[in-house]
Amino acid sequence: MNKGVIETTLQLLSNYPEWEERYAGYIKSLVNKHPKRFRKPEGLSVYSSVSRHKGETYDLRFDGQSVGVISSTPDEVLLYPRENANERYFGFILKKKGFNWVKSNEAKTFRKFFRDKAKESNDIKLKSPEHRVENRLLKEFAKRTIAEGKALIGIQPIKLNGCFFQLPTPIKASEHDPQYAKQYGGGVDILSRVKRLDKSSRLCVMEVKDENLPSESQSDAMEQALTYAAFIAKLLRSKSGQEWWDFFMNRNSTSSPVPTTLEIDVVTIMPVGSTTEFVDEIIPISSLCTNLHCHSLYYDDNEFSKGKFVFSGTYPKLLMK
């Protein structure tokens, strides 16, 4: 079945070639535009995207929950709180209007509220438990050293101007039956650069789940991850592939051409469980000179509830120590 979703994905991308020109435009926008910087608020994560980057806006999230939008203009940086969500999940009331991020008392109150909230033991029931896991994983992987308490060395999430970034795809894969969806497809949960024990550097496509159930097993999650990995392989062989490779690997094109043979790690992340697995497999895509390496990464749910990651699975043993 895993090979089947790859074949379906590649056929869809061939049948609907409009994506290639669109993604060539995306990457030019990402590398050529440098929005105004602002200081990241303590306790919150800042997310960007292809569309947000174009409009110079940022999503502010607390434990994965969107709590506000930052809009950068030539003259000032403005905060637009998520009024309904903030009142519902946090009991925090602040009207949805543009507040000057630096000077207004409203923005100062907003920053202080979430700064203080981050110091508490946060077991608040939010809209998406999966977004909570994803956000905490991003912060974990973004750590630089063991001294910071990093549980797994060798992983760094790909960012856009220092912000967490989710790569969009033109494929919907959540129902395990890939469908072409133009600009409304799914996004890669976590796209990262990894360093392995053999000193090689690779891209890693990660699919995150907050549960590990027979109805949504590790092998099921792998199908979704492989769909997105197949798209990335196709993207890196497209007309803008070199520019995307430079962006993903944080390198200059003069020093790092797209490899003749691409090796991409494909990893599922979920709590420890005993569902059916698809791991330690290499799936070649001969038409793209690409190999997809399938692995599992499990986290201990009890430790996660205490704010800590303890990892197991087939992937940790392959990463740089």
Short mmCIF file of C-alpha atoms in Angstrom, two decimals, residues 116-293:
data_model
loop_
_atom_site.label_atom_id
_atom_site.label_comp_id
_atom_site.label_asym_id
_atom_site.label_seq_id
_atom_site.Cartn_x
_atom_site.Cartn_y
_atom_site.Cartn_z
CA ASP A 116 3.12 34.12 32.87
CA LYS A 117 0.96 31.32 31.48
CA ALA A 118 4.07 29.59 30.10
CA LYS A 119 5.49 29.35 33.63
CA GLU A 120 2.48 27.41 34.88
CA SER A 121 1.86 23.68 34.62
CA ASN A 122 -0.12 23.76 31.40
CA ASP A 123 -2.69 20.99 31.08
CA ILE A 124 -5.31 23.27 29.54
CA LYS A 125 -7.62 21.51 27.11
CA LEU A 126 -7.00 23.22 23.78
CA LYS A 127 -8.62 22.84 20.37
CA SER A 128 -6.04 20.43 18.94
CA PRO A 129 -3.96 18.01 21.06
CA GLU A 130 -2.02 17.18 17.88
CA HIS A 131 -1.01 20.82 17.40
CA ARG A 132 0.20 20.84 21.02
CA VAL A 133 2.44 17.82 20.36
CA GLU A 134 3.70 19.31 17.10
CA ASN A 135 4.51 22.65 18.75
CA ARG A 136 6.41 21.04 21.62
CA LEU A 137 8.33 18.86 19.16
CA LEU A 138 9.30 21.90 17.10
CA LYS A 139 10.61 23.65 20.21
CA GLU A 140 12.43 20.48 21.26
CA PHE A 141 14.09 19.95 17.89
CA ALA A 142 15.01 23.64 17.67
CA LYS A 143 17.24 23.34 20.72
CA ARG A 144 20.92 23.37 19.82
CA THR A 145 22.72 21.33 22.45
CA ILE A 146 22.34 18.70 25.15
CA ALA A 147 23.09 21.50 27.62
CA GLU A 148 19.68 22.97 26.70
CA GLY A 149 18.11 19.62 27.58
CA LYS A 150 17.79 18.45 23.98
CA ALA A 151 16.71 14.81 23.95
CA LEU A 152 17.71 13.96 20.38
CA ILE A 153 20.75 15.52 18.75
CA GLY A 154 20.99 15.88 14.98
CA ILE A 155 17.59 17.39 14.14
CA GLN A 156 16.81 21.01 13.27
CA PRO A 157 13.40 22.09 11.92
CA ILE A 158 13.48 24.12 8.73
CA LYS A 159 12.48 27.71 9.48
CA LEU A 160 11.52 30.78 7.49
CA ASN A 161 13.21 33.96 8.72
CA GLY A 162 13.59 32.33 12.14
CA CYS A 163 9.91 31.29 12.34
CA PHE A 164 8.45 27.79 12.39
CA PHE A 165 7.36 26.94 8.86
CA GLN A 166 4.98 24.32 7.48
CA LEU A 167 5.57 23.44 3.85
CA PRO A 168 2.29 23.34 1.90
CA THR A 169 1.67 20.60 -0.63
CA PRO A 170 -0.88 20.37 -3.45
CA ILE A 171 -1.96 16.93 -2.21
CA LYS A 172 -4.56 15.97 0.40
CA ALA A 173 -3.38 12.83 2.17
CA SER A 174 -5.19 12.70 5.50
CA GLU A 175 -7.71 10.10 4.31
CA HIS A 176 -4.96 7.78 2.98
CA ASP A 177 -6.26 8.29 -0.55
CA PRO A 178 -4.15 11.05 -2.13
CA GLN A 179 -6.17 13.72 -3.93
CA TYR A 180 -4.95 16.72 -5.90
CA ALA A 181 -6.12 19.93 -4.20
CA LYS A 182 -4.11 22.76 -5.81
CA GLN A 183 -3.31 25.35 -3.10
CA TYR A 184 -5.64 23.62 -0.60
CA GLY A 185 -3.59 20.49 0.01
CA GLY A 186 -2.12 19.29 3.27
CA GLY A 187 1.05 20.52 4.89
CA VAL A 188 4.11 18.65 6.11
CA ASP A 189 3.85 18.57 9.91
CA ILE A 190 7.60 18.97 10.51
CA LEU A 191 10.21 19.28 7.78
CA SER A 192 13.72 19.16 9.17
CA ARG A 193 17.40 18.81 8.40
CA VAL A 194 19.06 15.86 10.08
CA LYS A 195 22.62 14.69 10.62
CA ARG A 196 23.17 10.96 10.83
CA LEU A 197 25.87 8.90 12.47
CA ASP A 198 27.47 8.41 9.04
CA LYS A 199 27.92 12.23 8.88
CA SER A 200 25.43 12.63 6.04
CA SER A 201 22.92 15.49 6.06
CA ARG A 202 19.41 14.81 4.83
CA LEU A 203 15.91 16.13 4.65
CA CYS A 204 13.44 14.47 6.98
CA VAL A 205 9.66 14.47 6.50
CA MET A 206 7.85 13.96 9.80
CA GLU A 207 4.19 13.10 10.32
CA VAL A 208 2.97 13.80 13.88
CA LYS A 209 0.12 12.04 15.69
CA ASP A 210 -1.03 12.52 19.28
CA GLU A 211 -2.40 8.96 19.47
CA ASN A 212 -1.28 5.48 18.46
CA LEU A 213 -4.43 3.44 17.81
CA PRO A 214 -5.39 0.49 15.60
CA SER A 215 -7.64 2.90 13.68
CA GLU A 216 -4.66 5.23 13.08
CA SER A 217 -1.61 3.00 13.28
CA GLN A 218 2.03 3.77 12.69
CA SER A 219 1.80 2.19 9.24
CA ASP A 220 -1.25 4.36 8.43
CA ALA A 221 0.65 7.49 9.45
CA MET A 222 3.56 6.37 7.28
CA GLU A 223 1.30 6.37 4.21
CA GLN A 224 0.54 10.04 4.81
CA ALA A 225 4.20 10.86 5.38
CA LEU A 226 5.24 9.04 2.20
CA THR A 227 2.71 11.00 0.16
CA TYR A 228 4.30 14.27 1.26
CA ALA A 229 7.83 12.89 0.87
CA ALA A 230 7.05 11.90 -2.72
CA PHE A 231 5.91 15.45 -3.42
CA ILE A 232 9.11 16.88 -1.97
CA ALA A 233 11.18 14.52 -4.11
CA LYS A 234 9.26 15.69 -7.18
CA LEU A 235 9.66 19.33 -6.11
CA LEU A 236 13.43 18.94 -5.80
CA ARG A 237 13.54 17.57 -9.36
CA SER A 238 11.39 20.42 -10.71
CA LYS A 239 12.49 23.63 -12.44
CA SER A 240 12.90 25.36 -9.04
CA GLY A 241 14.41 22.32 -7.31
CA GLN A 242 17.84 23.88 -6.75
CA GLU A 243 16.31 26.94 -5.08
CA TRP A 244 14.18 24.76 -2.81
CA TRP A 245 17.19 22.61 -1.95
CA ASP A 246 19.17 25.72 -0.98
CA PHE A 247 16.30 26.91 1.22
CA PHE A 248 15.76 23.54 2.88
CA MET A 249 19.44 22.91 3.57
CA ASN A 250 20.26 26.55 4.42
CA ARG A 251 23.06 26.67 1.87
CA ASN A 252 24.26 28.67 -1.12
CA SER A 253 23.59 27.16 -4.54
CA THR A 254 27.25 27.52 -5.46
CA SER A 255 28.28 25.06 -2.76
CA SER A 256 25.53 22.43 -2.72
CA PRO A 257 23.84 21.18 -5.89
CA VAL A 258 20.83 18.92 -5.50
CA PRO A 259 22.32 15.42 -5.02
CA THR A 260 22.32 13.08 -8.00
CA THR A 261 20.65 10.54 -5.73
CA LEU A 262 18.35 11.98 -3.08
CA GLU A 263 18.12 10.22 0.29
CA ILE A 264 15.07 11.43 2.23
CA ASP A 265 14.14 10.19 5.70
CA VAL A 266 10.42 9.64 6.31
CA VAL A 267 9.48 9.43 9.99
CA THR A 268 6.27 9.03 11.96
CA ILE A 269 6.11 10.55 15.45
CA MET A 270 3.51 9.28 17.91
CA PRO A 271 3.15 7.92 21.45
CA VAL A 272 4.53 4.48 22.25
CA GLY A 273 2.08 1.77 21.21
CA SER A 274 1.75 -1.65 19.62
CA THR A 275 0.00 -0.97 16.33
CA THR A 276 1.15 -2.32 12.95
CA GLU A 277 4.41 -0.79 11.74
CA PHE A 278 6.14 0.01 8.48
CA VAL A 279 9.76 0.71 9.47
CA ASP A 280 13.36 0.05 8.45
CA GLU A 281 12.31 0.00 4.81
CA ILE A 282 13.79 1.83 1.83
CA ILE A 283 11.44 2.67 -1.02
CA PRO A 284 13.17 3.69 -4.24
CA ILE A 285 11.60 6.14 -6.67
CA SER A 286 13.69 5.31 -9.71
CA SER A 287 12.13 7.99 -11.92
CA LEU A 288 13.36 10.67 -9.49
CA CYS A 289 16.64 9.00 -8.44
CA THR A 290 15.37 9.12 -4.86
CA ASN A 291 15.28 6.72 -1.93
CA LEU A 292 12.75 7.14 0.88
CA HIS A 293 13.97 5.72 4.23
#
